[in-house]
XYZ file of C-alpha atoms in Angstrom:
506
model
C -46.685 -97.777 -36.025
C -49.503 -96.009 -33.845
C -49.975 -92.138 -34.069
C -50.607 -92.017 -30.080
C -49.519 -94.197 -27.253
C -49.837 -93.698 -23.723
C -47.632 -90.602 -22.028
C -44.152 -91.510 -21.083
C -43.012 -91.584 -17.539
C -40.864 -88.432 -16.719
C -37.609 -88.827 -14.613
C -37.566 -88.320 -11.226
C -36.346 -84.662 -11.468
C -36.742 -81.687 -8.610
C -38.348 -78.243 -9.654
C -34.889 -76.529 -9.293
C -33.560 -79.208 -12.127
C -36.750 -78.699 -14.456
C -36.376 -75.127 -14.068
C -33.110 -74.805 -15.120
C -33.672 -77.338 -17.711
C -36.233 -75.038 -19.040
C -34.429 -72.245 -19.109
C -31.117 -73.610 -20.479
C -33.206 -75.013 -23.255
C -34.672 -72.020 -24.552
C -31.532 -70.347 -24.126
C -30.332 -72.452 -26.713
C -33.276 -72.463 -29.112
C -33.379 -68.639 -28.588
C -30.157 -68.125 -29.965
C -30.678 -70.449 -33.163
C -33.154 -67.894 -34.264
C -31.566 -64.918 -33.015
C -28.727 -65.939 -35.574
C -30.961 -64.996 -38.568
C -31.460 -61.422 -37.393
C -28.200 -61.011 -35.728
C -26.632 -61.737 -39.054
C -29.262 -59.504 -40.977
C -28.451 -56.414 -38.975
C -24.572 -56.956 -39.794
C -24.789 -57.352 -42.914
C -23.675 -53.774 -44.141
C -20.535 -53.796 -42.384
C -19.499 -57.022 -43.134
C -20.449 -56.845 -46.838
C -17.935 -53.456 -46.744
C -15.164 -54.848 -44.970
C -15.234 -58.233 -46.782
C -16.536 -57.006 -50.388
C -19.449 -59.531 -50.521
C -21.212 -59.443 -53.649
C -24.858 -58.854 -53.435
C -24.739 -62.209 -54.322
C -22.589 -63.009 -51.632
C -24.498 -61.202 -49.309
C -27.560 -63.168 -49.920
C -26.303 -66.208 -48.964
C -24.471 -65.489 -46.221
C -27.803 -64.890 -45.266
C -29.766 -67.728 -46.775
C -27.652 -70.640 -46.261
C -28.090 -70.968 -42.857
C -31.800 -71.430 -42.648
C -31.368 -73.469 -45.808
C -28.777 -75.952 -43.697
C -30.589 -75.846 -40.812
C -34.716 -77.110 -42.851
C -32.702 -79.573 -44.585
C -31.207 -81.444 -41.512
C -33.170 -80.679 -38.999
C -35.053 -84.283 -39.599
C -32.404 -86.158 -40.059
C -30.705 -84.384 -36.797
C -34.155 -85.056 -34.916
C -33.969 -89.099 -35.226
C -30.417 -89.309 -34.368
C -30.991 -87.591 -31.313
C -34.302 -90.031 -30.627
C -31.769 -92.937 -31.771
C -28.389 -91.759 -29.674
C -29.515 -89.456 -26.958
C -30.912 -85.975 -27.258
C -28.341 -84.409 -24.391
C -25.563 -85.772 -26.563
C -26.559 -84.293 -29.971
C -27.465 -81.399 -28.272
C -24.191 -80.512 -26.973
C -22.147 -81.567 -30.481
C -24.468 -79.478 -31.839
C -24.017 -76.570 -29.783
C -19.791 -77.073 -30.318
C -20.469 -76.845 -33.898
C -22.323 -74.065 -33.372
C -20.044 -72.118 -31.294
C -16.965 -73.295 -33.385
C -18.191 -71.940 -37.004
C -19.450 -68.753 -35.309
C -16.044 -68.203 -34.233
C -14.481 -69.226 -38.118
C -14.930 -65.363 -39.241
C -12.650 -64.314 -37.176
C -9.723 -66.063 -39.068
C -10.966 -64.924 -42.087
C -11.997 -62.348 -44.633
C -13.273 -64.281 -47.506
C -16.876 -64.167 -48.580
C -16.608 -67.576 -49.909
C -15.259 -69.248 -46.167
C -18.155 -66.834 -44.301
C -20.802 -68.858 -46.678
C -19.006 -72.342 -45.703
C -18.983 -70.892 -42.046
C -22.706 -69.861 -42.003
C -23.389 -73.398 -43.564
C -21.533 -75.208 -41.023
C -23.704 -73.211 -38.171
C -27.045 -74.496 -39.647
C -25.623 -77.875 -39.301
C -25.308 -76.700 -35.772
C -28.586 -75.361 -35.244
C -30.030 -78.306 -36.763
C -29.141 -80.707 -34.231
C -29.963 -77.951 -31.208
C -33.230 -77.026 -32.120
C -35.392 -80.306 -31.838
C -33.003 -81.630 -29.266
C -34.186 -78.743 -26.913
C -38.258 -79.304 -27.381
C -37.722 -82.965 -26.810
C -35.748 -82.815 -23.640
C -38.395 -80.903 -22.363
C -41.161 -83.123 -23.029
C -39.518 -85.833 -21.375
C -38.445 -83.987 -18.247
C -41.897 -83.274 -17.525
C -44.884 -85.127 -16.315
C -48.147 -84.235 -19.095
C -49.683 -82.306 -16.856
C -46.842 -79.782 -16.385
C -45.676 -80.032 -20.112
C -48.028 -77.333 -21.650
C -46.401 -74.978 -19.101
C -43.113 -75.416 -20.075
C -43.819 -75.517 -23.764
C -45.711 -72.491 -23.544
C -42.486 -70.754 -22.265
C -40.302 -72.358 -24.720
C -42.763 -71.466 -27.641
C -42.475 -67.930 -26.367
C -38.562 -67.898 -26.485
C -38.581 -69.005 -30.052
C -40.747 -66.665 -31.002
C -39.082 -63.296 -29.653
C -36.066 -65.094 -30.448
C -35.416 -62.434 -33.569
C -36.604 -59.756 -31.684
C -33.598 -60.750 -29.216
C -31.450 -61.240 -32.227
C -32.034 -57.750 -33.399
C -31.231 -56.225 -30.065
C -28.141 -58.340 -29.276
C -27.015 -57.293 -32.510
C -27.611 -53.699 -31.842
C -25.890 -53.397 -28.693
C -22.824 -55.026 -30.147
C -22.270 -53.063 -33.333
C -22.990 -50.160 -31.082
C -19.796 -50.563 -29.139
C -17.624 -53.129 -30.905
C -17.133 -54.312 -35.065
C -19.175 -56.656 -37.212
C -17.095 -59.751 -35.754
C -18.487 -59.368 -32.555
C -21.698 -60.766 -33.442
C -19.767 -63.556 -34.336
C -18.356 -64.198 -31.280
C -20.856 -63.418 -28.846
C -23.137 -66.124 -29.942
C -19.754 -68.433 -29.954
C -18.996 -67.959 -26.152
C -22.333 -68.080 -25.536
C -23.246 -71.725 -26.915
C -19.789 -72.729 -25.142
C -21.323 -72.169 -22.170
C -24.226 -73.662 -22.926
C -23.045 -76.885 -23.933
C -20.760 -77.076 -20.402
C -24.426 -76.415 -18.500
C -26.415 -79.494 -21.025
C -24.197 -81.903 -19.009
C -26.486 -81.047 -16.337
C -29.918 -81.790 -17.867
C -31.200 -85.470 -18.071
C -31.291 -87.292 -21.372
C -33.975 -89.515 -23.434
C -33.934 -91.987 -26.405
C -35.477 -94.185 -27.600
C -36.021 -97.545 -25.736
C -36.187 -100.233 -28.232
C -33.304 -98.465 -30.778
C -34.400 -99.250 -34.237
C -31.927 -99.061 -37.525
C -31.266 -95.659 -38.833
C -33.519 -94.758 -42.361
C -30.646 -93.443 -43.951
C -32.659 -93.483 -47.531
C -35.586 -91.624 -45.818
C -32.803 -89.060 -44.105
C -31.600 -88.229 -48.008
C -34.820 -87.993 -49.003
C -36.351 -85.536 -46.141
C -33.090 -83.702 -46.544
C -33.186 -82.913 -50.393
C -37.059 -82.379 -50.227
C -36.708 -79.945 -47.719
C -34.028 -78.066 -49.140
C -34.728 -77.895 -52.275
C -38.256 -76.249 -51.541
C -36.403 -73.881 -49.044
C -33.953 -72.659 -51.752
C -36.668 -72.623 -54.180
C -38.640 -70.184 -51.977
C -35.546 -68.470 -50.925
C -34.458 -67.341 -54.327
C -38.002 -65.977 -55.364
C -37.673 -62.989 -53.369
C -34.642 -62.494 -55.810
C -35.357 -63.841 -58.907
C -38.941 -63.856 -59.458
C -41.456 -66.431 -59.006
C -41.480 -67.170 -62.904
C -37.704 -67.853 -62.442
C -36.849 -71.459 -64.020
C -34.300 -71.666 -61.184
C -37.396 -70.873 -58.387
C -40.449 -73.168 -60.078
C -37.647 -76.372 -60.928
C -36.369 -76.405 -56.995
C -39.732 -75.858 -55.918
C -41.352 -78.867 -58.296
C -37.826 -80.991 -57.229
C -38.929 -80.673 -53.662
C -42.863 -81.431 -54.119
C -41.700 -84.070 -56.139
C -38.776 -85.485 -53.943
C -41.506 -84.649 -50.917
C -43.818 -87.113 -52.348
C -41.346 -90.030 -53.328
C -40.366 -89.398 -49.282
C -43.877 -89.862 -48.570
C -44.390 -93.179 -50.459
C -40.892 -94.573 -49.067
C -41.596 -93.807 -45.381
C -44.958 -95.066 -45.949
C -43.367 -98.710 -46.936
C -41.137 -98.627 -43.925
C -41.124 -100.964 -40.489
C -38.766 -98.204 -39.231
C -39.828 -95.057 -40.696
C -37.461 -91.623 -40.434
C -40.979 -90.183 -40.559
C -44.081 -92.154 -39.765
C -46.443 -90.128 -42.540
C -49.541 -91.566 -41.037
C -48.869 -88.983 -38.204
C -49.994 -86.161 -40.447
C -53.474 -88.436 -40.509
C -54.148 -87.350 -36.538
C -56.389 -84.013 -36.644
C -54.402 -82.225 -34.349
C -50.519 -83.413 -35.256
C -52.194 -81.653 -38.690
C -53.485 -78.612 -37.348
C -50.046 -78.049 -35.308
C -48.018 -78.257 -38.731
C -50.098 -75.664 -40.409
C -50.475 -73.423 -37.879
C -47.079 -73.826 -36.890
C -45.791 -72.953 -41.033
C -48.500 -69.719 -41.173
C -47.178 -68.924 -38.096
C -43.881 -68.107 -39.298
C -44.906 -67.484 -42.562
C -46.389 -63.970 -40.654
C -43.568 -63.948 -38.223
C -40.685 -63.816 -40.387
C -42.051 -61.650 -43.455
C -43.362 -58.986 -41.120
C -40.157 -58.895 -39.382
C -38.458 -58.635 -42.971
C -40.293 -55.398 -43.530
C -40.561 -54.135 -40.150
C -36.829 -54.329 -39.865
C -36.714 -51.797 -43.182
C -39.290 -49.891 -41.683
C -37.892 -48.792 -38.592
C -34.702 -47.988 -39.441
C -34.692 -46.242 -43.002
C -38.658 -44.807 -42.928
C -39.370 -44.206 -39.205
C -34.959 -43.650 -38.779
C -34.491 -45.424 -35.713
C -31.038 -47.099 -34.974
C -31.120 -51.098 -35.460
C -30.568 -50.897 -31.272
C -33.770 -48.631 -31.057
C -35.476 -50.339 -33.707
C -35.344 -54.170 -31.667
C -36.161 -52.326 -28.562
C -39.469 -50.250 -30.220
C -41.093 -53.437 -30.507
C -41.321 -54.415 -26.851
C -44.835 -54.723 -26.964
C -45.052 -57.707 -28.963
C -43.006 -60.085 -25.463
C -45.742 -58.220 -23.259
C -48.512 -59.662 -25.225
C -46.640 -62.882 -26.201
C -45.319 -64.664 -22.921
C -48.997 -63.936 -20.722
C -50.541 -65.846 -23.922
C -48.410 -68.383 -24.286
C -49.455 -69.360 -21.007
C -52.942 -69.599 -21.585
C -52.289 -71.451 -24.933
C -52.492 -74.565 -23.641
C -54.980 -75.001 -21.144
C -57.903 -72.568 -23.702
C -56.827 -75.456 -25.828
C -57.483 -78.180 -23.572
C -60.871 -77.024 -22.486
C -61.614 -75.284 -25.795
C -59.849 -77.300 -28.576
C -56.949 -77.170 -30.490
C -59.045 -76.343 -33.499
C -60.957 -73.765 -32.423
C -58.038 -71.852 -30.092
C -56.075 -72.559 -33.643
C -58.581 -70.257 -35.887
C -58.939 -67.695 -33.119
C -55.196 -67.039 -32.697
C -54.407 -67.105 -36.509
C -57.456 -64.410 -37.219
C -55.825 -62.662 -34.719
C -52.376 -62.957 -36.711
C -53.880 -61.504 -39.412
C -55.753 -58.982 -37.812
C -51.979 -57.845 -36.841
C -50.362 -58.389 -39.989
C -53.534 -55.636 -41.594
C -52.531 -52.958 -39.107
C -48.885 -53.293 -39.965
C -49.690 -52.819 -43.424
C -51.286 -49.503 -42.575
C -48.304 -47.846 -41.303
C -47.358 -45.035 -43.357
C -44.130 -42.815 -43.609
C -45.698 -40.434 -40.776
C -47.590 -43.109 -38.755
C -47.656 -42.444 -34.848
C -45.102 -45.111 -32.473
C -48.827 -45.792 -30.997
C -50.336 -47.480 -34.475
C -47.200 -49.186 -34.517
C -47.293 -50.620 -30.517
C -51.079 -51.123 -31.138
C -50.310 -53.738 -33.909
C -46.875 -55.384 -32.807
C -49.069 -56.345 -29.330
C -51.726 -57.409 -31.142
C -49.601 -59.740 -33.484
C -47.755 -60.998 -29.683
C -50.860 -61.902 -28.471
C -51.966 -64.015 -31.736
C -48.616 -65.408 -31.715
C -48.534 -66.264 -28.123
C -51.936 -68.198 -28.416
C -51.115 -70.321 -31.637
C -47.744 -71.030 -31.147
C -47.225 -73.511 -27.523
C -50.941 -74.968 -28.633
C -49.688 -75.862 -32.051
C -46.383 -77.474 -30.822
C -48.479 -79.430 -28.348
C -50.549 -80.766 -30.711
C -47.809 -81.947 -32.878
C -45.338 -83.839 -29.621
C -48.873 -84.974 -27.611
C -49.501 -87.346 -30.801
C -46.592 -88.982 -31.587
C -44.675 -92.151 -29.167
C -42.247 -90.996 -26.687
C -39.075 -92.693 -28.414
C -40.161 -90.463 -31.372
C -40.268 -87.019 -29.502
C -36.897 -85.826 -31.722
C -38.631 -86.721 -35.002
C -41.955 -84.427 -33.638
C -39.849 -81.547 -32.608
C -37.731 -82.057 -35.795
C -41.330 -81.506 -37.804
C -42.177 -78.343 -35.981
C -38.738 -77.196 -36.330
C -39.132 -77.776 -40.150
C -42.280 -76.362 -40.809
C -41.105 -73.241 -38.593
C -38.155 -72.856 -41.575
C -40.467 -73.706 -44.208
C -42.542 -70.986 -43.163
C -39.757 -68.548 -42.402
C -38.645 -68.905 -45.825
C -41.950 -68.764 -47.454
C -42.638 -65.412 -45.501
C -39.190 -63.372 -46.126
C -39.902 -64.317 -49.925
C -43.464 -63.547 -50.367
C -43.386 -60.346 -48.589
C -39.829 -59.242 -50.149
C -41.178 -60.181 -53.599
C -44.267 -58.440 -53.628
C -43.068 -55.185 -51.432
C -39.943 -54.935 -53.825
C -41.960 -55.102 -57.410
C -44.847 -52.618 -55.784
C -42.014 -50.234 -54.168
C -40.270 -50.647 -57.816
C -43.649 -49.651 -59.736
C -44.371 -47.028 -57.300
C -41.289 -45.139 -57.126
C -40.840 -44.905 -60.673
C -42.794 -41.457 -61.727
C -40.692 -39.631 -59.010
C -37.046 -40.903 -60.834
C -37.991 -40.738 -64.503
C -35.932 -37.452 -64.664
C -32.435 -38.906 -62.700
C -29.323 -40.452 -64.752
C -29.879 -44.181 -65.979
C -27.394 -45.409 -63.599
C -28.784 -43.329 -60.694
C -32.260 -44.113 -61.641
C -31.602 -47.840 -61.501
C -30.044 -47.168 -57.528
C -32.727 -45.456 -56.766
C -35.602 -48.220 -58.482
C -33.611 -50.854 -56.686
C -34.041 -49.834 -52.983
C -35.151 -47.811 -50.591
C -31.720 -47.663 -49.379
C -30.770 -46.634 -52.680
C -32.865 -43.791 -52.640
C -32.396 -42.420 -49.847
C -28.681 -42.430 -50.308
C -29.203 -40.823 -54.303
C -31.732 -38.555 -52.080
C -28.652 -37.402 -49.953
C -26.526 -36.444 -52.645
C -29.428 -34.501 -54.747
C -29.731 -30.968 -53.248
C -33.039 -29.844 -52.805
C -34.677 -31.960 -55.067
C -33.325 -34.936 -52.375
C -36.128 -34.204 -50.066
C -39.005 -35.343 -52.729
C -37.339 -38.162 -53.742
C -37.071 -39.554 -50.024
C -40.377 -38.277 -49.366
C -41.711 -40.511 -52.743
C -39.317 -43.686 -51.809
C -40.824 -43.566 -48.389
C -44.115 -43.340 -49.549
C -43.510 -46.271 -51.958
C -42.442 -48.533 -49.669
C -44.894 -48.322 -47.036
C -46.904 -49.198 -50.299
C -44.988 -51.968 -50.991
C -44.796 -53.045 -47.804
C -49.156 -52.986 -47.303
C -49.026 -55.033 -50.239
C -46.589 -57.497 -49.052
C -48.399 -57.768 -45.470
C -51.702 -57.974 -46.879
C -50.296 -61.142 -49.092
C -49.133 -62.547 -45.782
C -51.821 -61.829 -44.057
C -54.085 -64.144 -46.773
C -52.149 -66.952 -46.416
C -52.663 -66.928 -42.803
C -56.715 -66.507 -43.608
C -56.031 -69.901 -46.479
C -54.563 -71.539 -42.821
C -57.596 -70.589 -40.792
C -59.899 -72.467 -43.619
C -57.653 -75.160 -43.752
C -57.516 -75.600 -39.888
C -61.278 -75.906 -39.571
C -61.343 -78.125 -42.671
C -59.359 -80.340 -40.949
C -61.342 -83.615 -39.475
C -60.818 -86.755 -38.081
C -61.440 -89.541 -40.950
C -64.377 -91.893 -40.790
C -63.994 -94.864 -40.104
C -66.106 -97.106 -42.132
């Protein structure tokens, strides 16, 4: 199987039609990673009304990104096999339908089944939407339109924390629930509209290599998922992350014996389908552990609502969308490579000044760096999805948005773990001297969180002040410490971008 082949025709379509093609497309992939945040920022009132463990809690949380890197593959290649419009709009009524499940229930138990059923969901949405846009466009136009669709996914948590916000403001902890429900209804009534694509020579399905992909993937997800709880020396962390190397590798090898691959592995061979997978992973790596802290941040150091605290960070879809426009064509006359390294040393760049903020830090410092971070964002992100769908065959255009999709979780995962690991054993160390004197059992509410504290803080008299003065100050320690570990493994990308080369030929 080649790694390149000539572009594919696009249909016939008016610029009314691709518009709203565009737009109904991103509207979906927007709210598949609004759902993250729109479920973080609920959290506390559904954990009191249904008395989730913190166990519970966690993966009511977890399981849908977990679902959603597992089978987002798989859920690619039927769509290149079957249609994309049509497992785009099942995937969309699954969606909608398991949002809507809380309402007939209370258990913690049927909300994790629920949350698993909508990563299912969101697995067959998310590469169904970048591949219906490459299709509907002729090459020349596609970097365009990807640009704005890269854009959409990436302020897609922003959007989650501000849809969120508005609805708790005014209604309960369901609503968030069914908001996204009625919205992918709709949705999937307005993808009857938009044209379709599949593959033109249908091959058999690689069922093995679907198992495979699906128990690599997820077992490295949950592995990296469960450090930011357990540890990284936890047994439970280092066996699911070896499983999934390991099951990763006999993937590898299987695909790599295949007529009729899931995966064609000689893809990650090409130069630039390489350089958009890692910069795609760091990219989210940043993305999603900065908005782990952030979203602590704001709301219990700086005090803002979770409405205000969505809408402070405006600055980051000024800087983003204008960029994402140039992505593409500074790539094109520049190269991928090179507009790669620039827009991930930006990245990190954005990720130091975050790190900086302190307890009493000015809403400037903080616009400053969330802009900043947009504008590295905006550049990397449309150029590194290009890079991975210009390279692969046109019947294989689910697969290659199924890859970005699943590096975009990977890194997700990595990022909320890394940065919650190291910000909650630094905010732990840090925080200690000022709670030696409190109760065990106070002492060990007040270690855990900065939550914690501040709530031990409200019920401590005078001497409350100086303990929330101390946890603040400890976690915007612990949170310079987890930024500045993000922030190197977006500088290990850079060197492994411009490592990258095509191989000789002898």
């Amino acid at each position: 199987m080649s790694v390149s082949s000539p572009p594919a025709a696009a249909p016939a379509l008016s610029t009314a039609r691709r518009a709203w093609t565009v737009g109904l497309m991103c509207s979906a992939v927007g709210l598949v990673i609004a759902m993250v945040t729109i479920v973080n920022t609920a959290l506390p009132s559904m954990a009191a009304q249904t008395g989730a463990s913190q166990a519970q809690q966690t993966w009511i949380v977890d399981v849908y990104t977990l679902v959603l890197a597992a089978l987002v593959l798989p859920a690619g290649a039927l769509g290149d096999r079957h249609g994309r419009r049509g497992v785009l709009i099942t995937g969309l009524v699954v969606f909608a339908f398991s949002c809507a499940a809380p309402l007939f229930t209370t258990s913690a138990v049927a909300l994790i089944g629920a949350r698993a059923v909508t990563g299912l969901g969101a697995a067959m949405i998310m590469p169904a939407t970048l591949s219906i846009i490459n299709a509907s466009f002729p090459p020349e136009q596609r970097g365009r339109a990807i640009g704005i669709w890269a854009a959409v996914a990436g302020v897609g948590g922003l959007g989650g924390l501000v849809l969120a916000g508005l609805l708790l403001q005014h209604f309960s902890w369901h609503s968030v629930f069914v908001g996204p429900a009625v919205l992918a209804l709709l949705m999937a009534a307005g993808c009857f509209t938009v044209p379709t694509s599949q593959e033109r020579t249908p091959r058999r399905f690689d069922t093995a290599g679907a198992a495979l992909s699906a128990l690599a993937i997820g077992a490295l997800v949950f592995g990296i998922l469960r450090a930011a709880d357990l540890g990284w020396s936890s047994w439970v962390v280092l066996g699911a992350i070896v499983a999934g190397v390991l099951l990763g590798a006999a993937f590898a090898w299987y695909e790599w014996r295949q007529d009729a691959p899931l995966l064609d592995v000689r893809l990650f061979g090409n130069p630039a389908f390489a350089t958009g997978a890692v910069s795609v992973t760091v990219q989210f790596t940043a993305a999603f552990g900065a908005l782990f802290a952030l979203a602590q941040y704001l709301q219990l150091v700086q005090g803002y609502t979770p409405l205000k605290s969505g809408l402070v960070l405006w600055p980051i879809a000024v800087s983003l969308f204008p960029m994402s426009m140039l992505s593409a064509p500074l790539a094109r006359r520049f190269g991928l490579r090179a507009v790669t390294c620039a827009a991930l040393g930006i990245i990190a760049f954005g990720i130091v000044l975050l790190g900086l903020l302190g307890p009493h830090s000015s809403y400037l410092s903080l616009a400053i760096a969330v802009g900043i971070l947009g504008g590295g964002f905006g550049l990397s992100s449309p150029a590194a999805t290009t890079g991975i769908l210009d390279n692969v065959p046109p019947d294989k255009y689910g697969v290659a948005s199924a890859v970005n999709d699943a590096t975009r979780e990977i890194g997700a995962a990595l990022g909320i773990a890394l940065a919650g690991s190291v910000l909650t054993s630094t905010y732990t160390s840090s925080i200690a001297s000022a709670t030696n004197a409190l109760p065990r059992d106070v002492k060990e509410i007040a270690d855990g969180s900065l939550a914690g504290a501040l709530a031990v803080a409200e019920r401590s008299g005078p001497a409350g002040g100086r303990l929330a003065e101390a946890a603040r100050t400890a976690f915007s320690d612990g949170m310079w410490y987890g930024l500045l570990a993000l922030a190197g493994i977006v500088a290990v990308g850079v060197v492994v971008v411009a490592c990258i080369r095509r191989p000789r030929r002898d």
